[in-house]
Short mmCIF file of C-alpha atoms and ligand atoms in Angstrom, two decimals:
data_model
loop_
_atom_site.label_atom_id
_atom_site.label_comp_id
_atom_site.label_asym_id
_atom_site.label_seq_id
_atom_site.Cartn_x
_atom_site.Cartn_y
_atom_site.Cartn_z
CA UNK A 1 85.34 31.81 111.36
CA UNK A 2 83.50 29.22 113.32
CA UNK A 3 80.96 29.76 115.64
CA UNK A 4 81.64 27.10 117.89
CA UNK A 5 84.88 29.34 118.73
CA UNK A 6 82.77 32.64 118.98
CA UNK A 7 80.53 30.56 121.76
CA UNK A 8 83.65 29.48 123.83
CA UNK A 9 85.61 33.00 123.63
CA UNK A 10 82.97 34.56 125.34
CA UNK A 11 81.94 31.69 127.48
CA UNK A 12 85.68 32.08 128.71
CA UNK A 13 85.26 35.80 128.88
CA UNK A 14 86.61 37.54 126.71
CA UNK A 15 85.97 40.43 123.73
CA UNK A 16 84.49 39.51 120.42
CA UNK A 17 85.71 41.59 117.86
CA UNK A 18 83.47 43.52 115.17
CA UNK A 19 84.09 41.10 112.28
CA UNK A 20 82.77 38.28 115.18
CA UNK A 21 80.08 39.83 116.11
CA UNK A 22 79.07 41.01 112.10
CA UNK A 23 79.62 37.39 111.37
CA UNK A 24 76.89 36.19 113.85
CA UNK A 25 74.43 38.31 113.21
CA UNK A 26 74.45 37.55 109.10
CA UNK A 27 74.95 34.01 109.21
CA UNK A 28 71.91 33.24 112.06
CA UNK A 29 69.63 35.56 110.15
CA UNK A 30 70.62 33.70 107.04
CA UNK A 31 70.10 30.61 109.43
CA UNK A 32 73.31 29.15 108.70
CA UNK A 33 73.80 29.19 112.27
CA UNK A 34 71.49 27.17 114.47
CA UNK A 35 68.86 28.30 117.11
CA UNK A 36 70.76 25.72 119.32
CA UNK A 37 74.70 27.87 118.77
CA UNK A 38 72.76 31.10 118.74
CA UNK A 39 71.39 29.99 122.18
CA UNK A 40 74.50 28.82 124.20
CA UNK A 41 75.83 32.50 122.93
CA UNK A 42 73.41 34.58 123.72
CA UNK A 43 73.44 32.54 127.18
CA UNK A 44 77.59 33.47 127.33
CA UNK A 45 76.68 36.88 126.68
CA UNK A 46 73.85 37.18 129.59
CA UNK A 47 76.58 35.44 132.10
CA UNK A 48 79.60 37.57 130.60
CA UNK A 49 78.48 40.42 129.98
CA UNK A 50 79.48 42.86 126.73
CA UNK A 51 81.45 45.70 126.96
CA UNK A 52 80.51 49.24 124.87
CA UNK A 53 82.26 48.63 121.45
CA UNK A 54 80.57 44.91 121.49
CA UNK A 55 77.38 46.15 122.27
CA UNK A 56 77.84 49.01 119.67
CA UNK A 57 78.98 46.33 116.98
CA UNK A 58 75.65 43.87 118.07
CA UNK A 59 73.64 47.09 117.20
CA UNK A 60 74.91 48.28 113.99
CA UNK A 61 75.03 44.76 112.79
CA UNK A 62 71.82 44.28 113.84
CA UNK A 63 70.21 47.28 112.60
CA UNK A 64 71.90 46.73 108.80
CA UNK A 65 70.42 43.37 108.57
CA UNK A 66 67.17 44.56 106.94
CA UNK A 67 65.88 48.00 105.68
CA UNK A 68 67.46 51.24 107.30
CA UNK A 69 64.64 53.70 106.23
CA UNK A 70 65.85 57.09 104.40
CA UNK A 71 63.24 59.74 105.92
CA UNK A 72 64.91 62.55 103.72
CA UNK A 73 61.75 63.02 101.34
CA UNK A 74 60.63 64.52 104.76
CA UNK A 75 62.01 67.70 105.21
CA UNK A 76 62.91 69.34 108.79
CA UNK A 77 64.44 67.78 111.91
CA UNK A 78 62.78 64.13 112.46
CA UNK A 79 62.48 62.50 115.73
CA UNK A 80 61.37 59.00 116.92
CA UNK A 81 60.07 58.76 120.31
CA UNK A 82 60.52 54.98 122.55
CA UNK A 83 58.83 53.91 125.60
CA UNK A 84 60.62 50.84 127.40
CA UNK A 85 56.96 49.91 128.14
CA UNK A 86 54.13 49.98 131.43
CA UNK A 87 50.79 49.94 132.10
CA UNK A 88 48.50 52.69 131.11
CA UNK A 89 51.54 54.12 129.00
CA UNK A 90 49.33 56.45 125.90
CA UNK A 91 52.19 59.12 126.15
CA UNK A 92 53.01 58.63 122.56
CA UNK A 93 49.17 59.80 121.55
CA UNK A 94 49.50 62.82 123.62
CA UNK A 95 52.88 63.94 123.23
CA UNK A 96 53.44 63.46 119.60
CA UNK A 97 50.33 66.01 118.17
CA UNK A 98 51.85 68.13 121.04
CA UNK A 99 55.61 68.87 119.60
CA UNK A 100 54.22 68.51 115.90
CA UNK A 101 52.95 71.97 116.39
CA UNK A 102 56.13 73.51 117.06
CA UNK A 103 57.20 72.14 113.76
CA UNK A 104 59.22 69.19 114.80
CA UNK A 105 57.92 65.90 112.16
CA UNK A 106 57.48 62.92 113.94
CA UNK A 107 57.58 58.98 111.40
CA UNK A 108 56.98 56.81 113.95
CA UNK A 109 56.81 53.27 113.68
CA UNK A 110 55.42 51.47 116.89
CA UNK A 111 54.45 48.18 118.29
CA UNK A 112 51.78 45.68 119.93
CA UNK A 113 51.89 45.24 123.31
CA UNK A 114 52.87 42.22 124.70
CA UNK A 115 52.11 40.59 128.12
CA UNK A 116 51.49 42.94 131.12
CA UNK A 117 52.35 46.03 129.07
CA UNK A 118 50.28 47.44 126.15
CA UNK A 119 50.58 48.80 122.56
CA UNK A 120 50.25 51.62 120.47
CA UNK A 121 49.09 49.92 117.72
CA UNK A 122 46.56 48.29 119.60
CA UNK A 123 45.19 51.32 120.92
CA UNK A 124 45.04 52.96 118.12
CA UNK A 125 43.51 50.11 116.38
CA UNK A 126 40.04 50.10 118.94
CA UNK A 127 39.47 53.56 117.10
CA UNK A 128 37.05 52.28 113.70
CA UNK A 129 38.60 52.52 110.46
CA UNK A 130 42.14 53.22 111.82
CA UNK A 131 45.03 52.04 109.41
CA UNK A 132 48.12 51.57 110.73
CA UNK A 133 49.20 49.50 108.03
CA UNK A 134 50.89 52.13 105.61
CA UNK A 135 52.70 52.17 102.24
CA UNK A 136 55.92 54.04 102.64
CA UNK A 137 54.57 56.88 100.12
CA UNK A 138 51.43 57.55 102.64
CA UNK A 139 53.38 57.20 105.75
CA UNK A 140 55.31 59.83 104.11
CA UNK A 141 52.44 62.57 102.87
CA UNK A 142 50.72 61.99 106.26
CA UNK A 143 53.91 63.36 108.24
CA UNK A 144 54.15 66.13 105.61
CA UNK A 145 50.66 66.70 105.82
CA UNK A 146 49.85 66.25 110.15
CA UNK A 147 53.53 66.53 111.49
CA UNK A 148 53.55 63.01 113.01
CA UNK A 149 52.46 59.29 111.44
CA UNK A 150 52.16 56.17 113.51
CA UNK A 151 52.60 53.05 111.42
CA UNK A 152 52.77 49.19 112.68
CA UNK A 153 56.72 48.04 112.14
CA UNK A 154 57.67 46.44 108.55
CA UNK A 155 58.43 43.10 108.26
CA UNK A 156 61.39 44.17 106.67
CA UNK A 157 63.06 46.56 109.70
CA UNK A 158 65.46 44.73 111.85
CA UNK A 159 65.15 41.04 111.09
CA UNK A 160 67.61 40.01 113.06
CA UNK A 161 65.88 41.28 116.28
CA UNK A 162 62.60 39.41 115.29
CA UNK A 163 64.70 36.07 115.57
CA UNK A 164 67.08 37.11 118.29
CA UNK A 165 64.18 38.31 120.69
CA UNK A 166 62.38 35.39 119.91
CA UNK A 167 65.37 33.46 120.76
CA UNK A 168 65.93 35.28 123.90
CA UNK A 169 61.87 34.93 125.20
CA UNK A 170 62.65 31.41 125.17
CA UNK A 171 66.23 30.92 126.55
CA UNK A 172 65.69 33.10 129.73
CA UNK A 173 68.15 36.11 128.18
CA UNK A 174 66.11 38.61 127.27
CA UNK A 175 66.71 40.32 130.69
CA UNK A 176 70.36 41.15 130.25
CA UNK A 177 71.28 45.49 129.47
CA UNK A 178 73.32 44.98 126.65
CA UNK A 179 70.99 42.61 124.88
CA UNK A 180 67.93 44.68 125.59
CA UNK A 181 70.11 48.09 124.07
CA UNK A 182 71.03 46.25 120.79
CA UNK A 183 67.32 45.58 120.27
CA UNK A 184 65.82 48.78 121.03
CA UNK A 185 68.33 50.97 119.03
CA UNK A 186 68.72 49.35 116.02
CA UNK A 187 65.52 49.15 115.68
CA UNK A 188 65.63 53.38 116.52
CA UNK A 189 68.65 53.18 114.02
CA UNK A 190 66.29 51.57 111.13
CA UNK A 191 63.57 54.13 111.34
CA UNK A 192 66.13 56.48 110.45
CA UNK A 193 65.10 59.61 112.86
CA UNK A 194 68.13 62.53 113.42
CA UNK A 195 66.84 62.35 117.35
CA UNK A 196 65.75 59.51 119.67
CA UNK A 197 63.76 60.31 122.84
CA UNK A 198 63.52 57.33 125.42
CA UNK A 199 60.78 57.19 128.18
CA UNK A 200 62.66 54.23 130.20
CA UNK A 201 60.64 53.22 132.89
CA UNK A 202 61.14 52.00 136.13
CA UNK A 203 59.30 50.35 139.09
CA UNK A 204 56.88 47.62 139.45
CA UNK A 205 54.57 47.73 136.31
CA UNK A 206 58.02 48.10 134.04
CA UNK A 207 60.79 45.90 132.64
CA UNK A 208 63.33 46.89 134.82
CA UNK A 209 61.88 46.99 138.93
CA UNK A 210 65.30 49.07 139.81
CA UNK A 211 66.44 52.97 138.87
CA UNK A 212 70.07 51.94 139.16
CA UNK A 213 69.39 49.15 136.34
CA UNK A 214 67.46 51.51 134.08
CA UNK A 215 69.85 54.47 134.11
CA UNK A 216 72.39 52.02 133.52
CA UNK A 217 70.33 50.78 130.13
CA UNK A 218 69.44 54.65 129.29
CA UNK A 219 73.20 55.40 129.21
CA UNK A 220 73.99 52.34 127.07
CA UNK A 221 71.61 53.73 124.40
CA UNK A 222 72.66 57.24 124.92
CA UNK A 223 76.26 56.15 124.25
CA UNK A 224 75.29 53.69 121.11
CA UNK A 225 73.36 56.65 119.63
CA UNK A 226 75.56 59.54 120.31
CA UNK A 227 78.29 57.08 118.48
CA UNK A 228 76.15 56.85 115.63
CA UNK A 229 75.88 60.32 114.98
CA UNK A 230 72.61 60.74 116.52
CA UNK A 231 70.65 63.12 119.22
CA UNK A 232 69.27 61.14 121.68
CA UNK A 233 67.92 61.74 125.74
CA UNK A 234 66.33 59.63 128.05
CA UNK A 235 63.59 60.37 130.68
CA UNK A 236 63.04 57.94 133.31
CA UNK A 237 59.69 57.47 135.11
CA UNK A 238 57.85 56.27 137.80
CA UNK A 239 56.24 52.81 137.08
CA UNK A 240 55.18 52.06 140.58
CA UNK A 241 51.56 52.30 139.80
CA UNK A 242 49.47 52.45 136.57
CA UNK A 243 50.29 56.13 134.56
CA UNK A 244 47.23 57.77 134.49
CA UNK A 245 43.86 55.95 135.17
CA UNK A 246 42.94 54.18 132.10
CA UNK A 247 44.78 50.55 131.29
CA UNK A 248 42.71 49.06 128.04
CA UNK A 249 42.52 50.34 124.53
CA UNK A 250 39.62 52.49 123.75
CA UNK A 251 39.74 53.49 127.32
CA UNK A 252 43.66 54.88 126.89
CA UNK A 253 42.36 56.22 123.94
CA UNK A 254 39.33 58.58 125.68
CA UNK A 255 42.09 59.42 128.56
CA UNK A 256 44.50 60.53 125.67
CA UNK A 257 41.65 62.88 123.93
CA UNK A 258 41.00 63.75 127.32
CA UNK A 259 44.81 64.89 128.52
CA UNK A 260 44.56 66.95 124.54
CA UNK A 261 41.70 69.00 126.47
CA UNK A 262 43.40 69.79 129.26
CA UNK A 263 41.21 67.80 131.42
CA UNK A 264 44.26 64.66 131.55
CA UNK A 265 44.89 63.19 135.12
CA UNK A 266 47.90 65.38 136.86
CA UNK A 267 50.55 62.39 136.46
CA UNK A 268 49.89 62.03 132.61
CA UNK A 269 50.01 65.34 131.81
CA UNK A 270 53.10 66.17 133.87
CA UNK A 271 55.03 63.28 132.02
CA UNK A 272 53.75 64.31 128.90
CA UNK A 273 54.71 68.07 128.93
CA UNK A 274 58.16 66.96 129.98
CA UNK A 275 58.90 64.61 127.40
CA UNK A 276 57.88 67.17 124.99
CA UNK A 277 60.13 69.52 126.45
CA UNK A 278 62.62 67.19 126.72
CA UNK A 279 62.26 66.45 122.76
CA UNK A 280 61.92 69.93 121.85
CA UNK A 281 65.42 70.76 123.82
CA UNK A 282 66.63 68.16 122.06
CA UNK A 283 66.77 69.71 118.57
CA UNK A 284 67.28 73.30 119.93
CA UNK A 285 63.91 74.54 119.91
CA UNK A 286 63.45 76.54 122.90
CA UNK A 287 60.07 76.56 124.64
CA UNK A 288 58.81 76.70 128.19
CA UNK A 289 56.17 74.14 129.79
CA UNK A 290 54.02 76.37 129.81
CA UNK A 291 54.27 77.28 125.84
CA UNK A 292 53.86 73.41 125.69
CA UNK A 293 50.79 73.91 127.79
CA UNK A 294 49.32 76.71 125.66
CA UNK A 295 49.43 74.14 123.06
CA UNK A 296 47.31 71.85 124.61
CA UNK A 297 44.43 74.61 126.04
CA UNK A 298 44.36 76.25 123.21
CA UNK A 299 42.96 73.23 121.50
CA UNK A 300 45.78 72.90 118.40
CA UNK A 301 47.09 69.79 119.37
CA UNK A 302 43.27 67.81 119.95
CA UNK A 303 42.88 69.19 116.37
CA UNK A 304 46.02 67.59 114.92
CA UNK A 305 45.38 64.36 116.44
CA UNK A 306 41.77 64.41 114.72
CA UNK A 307 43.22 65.02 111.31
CA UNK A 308 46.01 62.41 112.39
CA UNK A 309 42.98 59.67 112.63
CA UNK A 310 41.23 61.13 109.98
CA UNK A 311 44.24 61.08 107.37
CA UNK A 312 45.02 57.13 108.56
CA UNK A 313 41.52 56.51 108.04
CA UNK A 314 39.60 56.91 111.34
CA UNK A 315 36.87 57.71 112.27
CA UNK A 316 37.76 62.12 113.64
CA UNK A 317 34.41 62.65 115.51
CA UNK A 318 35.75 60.13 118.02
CA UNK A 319 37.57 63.30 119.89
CA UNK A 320 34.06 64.52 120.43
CA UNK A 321 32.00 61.59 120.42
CA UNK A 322 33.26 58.35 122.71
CA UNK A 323 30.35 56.56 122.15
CA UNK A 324 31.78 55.90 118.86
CA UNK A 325 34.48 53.88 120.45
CA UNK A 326 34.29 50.14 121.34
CA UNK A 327 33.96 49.96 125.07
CA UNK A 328 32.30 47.36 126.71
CA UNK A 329 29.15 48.69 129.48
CA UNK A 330 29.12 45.82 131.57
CA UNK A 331 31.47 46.36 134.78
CA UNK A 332 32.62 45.24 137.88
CA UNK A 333 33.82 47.36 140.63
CA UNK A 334 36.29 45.99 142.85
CA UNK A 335 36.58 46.26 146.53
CA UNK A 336 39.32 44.85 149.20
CA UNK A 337 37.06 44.98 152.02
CA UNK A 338 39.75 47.12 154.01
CA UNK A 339 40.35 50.65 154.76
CA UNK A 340 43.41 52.83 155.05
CA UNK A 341 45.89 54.23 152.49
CA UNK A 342 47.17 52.84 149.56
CA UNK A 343 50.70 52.05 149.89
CA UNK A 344 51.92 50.00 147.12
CA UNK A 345 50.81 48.97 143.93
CA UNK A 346 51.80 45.75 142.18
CA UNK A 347 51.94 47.37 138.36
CA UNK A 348 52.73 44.47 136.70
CA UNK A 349 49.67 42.40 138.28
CA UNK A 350 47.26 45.05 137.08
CA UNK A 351 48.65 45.04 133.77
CA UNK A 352 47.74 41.16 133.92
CA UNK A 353 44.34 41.87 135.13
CA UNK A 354 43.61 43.86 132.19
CA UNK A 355 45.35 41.33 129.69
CA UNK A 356 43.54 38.55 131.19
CA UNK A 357 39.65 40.49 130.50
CA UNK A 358 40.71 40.34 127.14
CA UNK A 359 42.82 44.02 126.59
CA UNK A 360 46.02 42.55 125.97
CA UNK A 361 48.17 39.34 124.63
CA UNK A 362 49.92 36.46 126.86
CA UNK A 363 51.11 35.39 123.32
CA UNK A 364 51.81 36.70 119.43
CA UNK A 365 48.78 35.15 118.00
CA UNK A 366 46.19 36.55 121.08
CA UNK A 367 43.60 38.55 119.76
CA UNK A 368 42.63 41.54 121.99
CA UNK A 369 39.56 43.36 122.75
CA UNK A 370 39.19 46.47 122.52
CA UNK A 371 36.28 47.30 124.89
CA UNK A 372 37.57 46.01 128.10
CA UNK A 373 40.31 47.08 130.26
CA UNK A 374 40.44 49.10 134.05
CA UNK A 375 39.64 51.90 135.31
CA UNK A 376 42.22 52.63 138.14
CA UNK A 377 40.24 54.67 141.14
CA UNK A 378 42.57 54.71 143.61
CA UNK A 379 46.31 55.41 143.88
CA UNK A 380 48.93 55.01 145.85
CA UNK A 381 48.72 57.59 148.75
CA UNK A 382 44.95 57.55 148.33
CA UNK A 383 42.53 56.91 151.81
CA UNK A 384 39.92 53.62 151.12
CA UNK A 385 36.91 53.16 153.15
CA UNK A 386 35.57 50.03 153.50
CA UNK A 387 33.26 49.57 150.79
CA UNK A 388 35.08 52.02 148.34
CA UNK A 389 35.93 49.97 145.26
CA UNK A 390 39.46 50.36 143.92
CA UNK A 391 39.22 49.85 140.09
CA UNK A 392 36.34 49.92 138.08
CA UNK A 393 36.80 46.75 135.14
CA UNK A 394 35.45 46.77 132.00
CA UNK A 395 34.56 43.43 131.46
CA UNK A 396 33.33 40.86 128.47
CA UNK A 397 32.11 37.37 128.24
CA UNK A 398 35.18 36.28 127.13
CA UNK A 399 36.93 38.20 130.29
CA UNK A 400 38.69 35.91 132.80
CA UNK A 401 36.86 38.23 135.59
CA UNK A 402 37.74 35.68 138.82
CA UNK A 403 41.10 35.44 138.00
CA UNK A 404 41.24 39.47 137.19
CA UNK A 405 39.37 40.47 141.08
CA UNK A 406 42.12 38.18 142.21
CA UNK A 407 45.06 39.81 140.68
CA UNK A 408 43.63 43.28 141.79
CA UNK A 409 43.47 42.01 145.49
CA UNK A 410 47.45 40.73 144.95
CA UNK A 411 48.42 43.82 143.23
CA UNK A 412 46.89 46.41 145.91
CA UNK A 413 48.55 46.94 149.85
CA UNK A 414 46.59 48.63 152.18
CA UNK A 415 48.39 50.37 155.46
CA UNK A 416 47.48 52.22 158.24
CA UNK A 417 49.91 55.15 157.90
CA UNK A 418 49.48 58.49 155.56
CA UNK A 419 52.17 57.50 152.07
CA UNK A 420 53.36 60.44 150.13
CA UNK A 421 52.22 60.18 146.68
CA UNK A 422 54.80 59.45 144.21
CA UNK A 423 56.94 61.37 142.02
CA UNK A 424 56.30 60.68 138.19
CA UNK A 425 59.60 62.07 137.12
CA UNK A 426 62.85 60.16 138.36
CA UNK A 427 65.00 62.07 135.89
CA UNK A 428 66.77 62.72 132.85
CA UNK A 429 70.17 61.20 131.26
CA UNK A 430 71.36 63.29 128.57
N1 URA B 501 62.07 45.73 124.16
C1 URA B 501 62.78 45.46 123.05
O1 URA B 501 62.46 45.95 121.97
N2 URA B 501 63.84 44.64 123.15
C2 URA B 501 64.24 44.08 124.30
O2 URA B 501 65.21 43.37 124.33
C3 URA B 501 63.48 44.36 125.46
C4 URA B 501 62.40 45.20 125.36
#
């Protein structure tokens, strides 16, 4: 097989078959294929397109070309849950102590954020003493133990996405539906859970701006999955503004403990309950909202994520103490000198705002801070006055604060008419 054939079949158009495609993938992770051949085909596939069985093959191959974890020293049902990524996105810390107590165990492996959109690990990482480094063994007796673990990715999961995405960040393909599936299941396929929930967002703060586009992409890993023998649903939600009002580490973190009480802001905790429902349907174990909510008030689930931090080496007393949390107290409120209603909110720009005060990465090697991030006051459909600031920043020396005001003035539209607030759930693919 060569690949200079593989690159001009589908530049012409046409199918690879499975042993092409398996041939790729282990000869450019072996790196007996070039960058430069790996490049003009991953171009041919973002102009072509791939059908199903192609994009199938792209994921199995890619998900056998490093460890495929065997979770079955856990015992019971295991799920993995994947957010395509936003701003303000700490659904993982809410939902995950949630469904644990209805005995579902949760191994998940998570990653930094990137850009305009955060990380797990990050968050969880502002919280002192948190590990989220883990052996296999302790990864293990902490999801016996809690119900859920969250542990950074292993460098040995997938290694043929790590040099394919970095491949595509610099070729202009990562946006392409069949390239983005491959990447996100296998890497679902490699953790090895029986049942993958997706939280695929949409709108301005996500990857994909357009609902047709993202159903599209939550069917294509519904499909892959359900061909690989697995469970798997998708939720799509709204993106068109920040979730919650938190965007910044330690801050997501206090709005997560927060949601745990009860006291979380009404679009959080309405996504929340739903994806736990949604999970919890999943693998035939039938509950109401409400039950879910029960969980939450009657204080269970806050306890579970305490242990959670306290059994990955955190510091518990956070849940009742914040002070204990990195969070910066110098801040700067931010005003548009208009009035009316909010009527659109550029996600995405926000999501810079906060990564350029420090809370997130533009690249890999970035180091983030902890203590800064946004507070997000008003929403779309809200009423400004004049002088009413619209986000409250948490800001450090190091914080690009200029450039963030500036952003926040781009990323806000002011109009004169009353807007309907919008809907956080756009709907589910099973
Ligand atoms: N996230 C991934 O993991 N892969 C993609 O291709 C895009 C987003």
């Amino acid at each position: 097989m060569r690949m200079y054939d593989i690159i001009k079949k589908k530049r012409d158009g046409l199918e690879l078959t499975s042993e092409e495609i398996e041939f790729v993938v282990d000869s450019y992770v072996s790196g007996i294929i070039p960058d430069y051949q790996m490049s003009a085909l991953l171009m041919a596939i973002f102009l072509r397109g791939m059908n199903q069985r192609e994009t199938y093959d792209l994921t199995m191959s890619m998900a056998r070309s490093g460890e495929m974890m065997d979770l079955s020293p856990i015992d019971g049902i295991k799920v993995d849950k994947h957010s395509t990524g936003g701003v303000g996105d700490k659904t993982t810390l809410i939902v995950l102590p949630v469904v644990a107590g209805f005995g579902v165990k949760i191994p998940k492996m998570s990653g930094r954020g990137l850009g305009h959109t955060g990380g797990t690990i990050d968050k969880l990482e502002s919280i002192p003493g948190m590990r989220t480094e883990l052996t296999k063994q302790e990864f293990f007796d902490i999801v016996k133990k809690v119900g859920f673990a969250i542990a950074s990715q292993t460098g040995n999961l997938v290694p043929a996405d790590k040099k394919i995405y970095a491949l595509r960040d610099t070729t202009a393909t990562v946006d392409n539906i069949s390239l983005i599936a491959s990447s996100v299941v296998s890497k679902k396929l490699a953790g090895g859970a029986d049942a993958i929930i997706f939280d695929v967002k949409v709108g301005s703060g996500a990857f994909l701006k357009d609902i047709d586009r993202a159903k599209e992409l939550a069917q294509l890993m519904i499909n892959i999955l359900k061909r690989s023998g697995k469970l798997s649903r998708a939720v799509l939600s709204n993106m068109d503004q920040p979730l919650g009002r938190m965007v910044g580490n330690s801050l997501e973190i206090i709005e997560a403990i927060e949601t745990l009480k009860g006291n979380g802001p009404s679009d959080l905790t309405k996504l929340c309950v739903h994806i736990c429902y949604e999970i919890l349907d999943l693998v035939h174990i039938d509950v109401s909202e409400k039950q879910i909510m029960d969980e939450i008030f009657s204080g269970k689930a806050l306890e579970r994520f305490a242990k959670f931090v306290e059994a990955q080496g955190g510091n518990p007393k956070i849940v009742e103490d914040y002070s204990i949390l990195p969070l910066s107290n110098e801040t700067v409120e931010v005003n548009l000198n208009k009035s009316g209603y909010i009527g659109k909110i550029n996600t995405e720009l926000i999501g810079i705002a906060s990564m350029v005060l420090g809370a997130g990465r533009s690249k890999k090697e970035d180091t983030i801070d902890p203590g800064v991030g946004i507070e997000v006051l008003k929403k779309i459909g809200d009423y400004i006055h004049f002088n009413d600031p619209v986000v409250r920043m948490y800001v450090s020396k190091k914080s690009d604060v200029d450039l963030a005001i500036k952003l926040i003035h781009d990323a806000y539209e002011v109009v004169d008419q009353s807007v309907k607030p919008h809907e956080i759930l756009l709907g589910v693919i099973e």
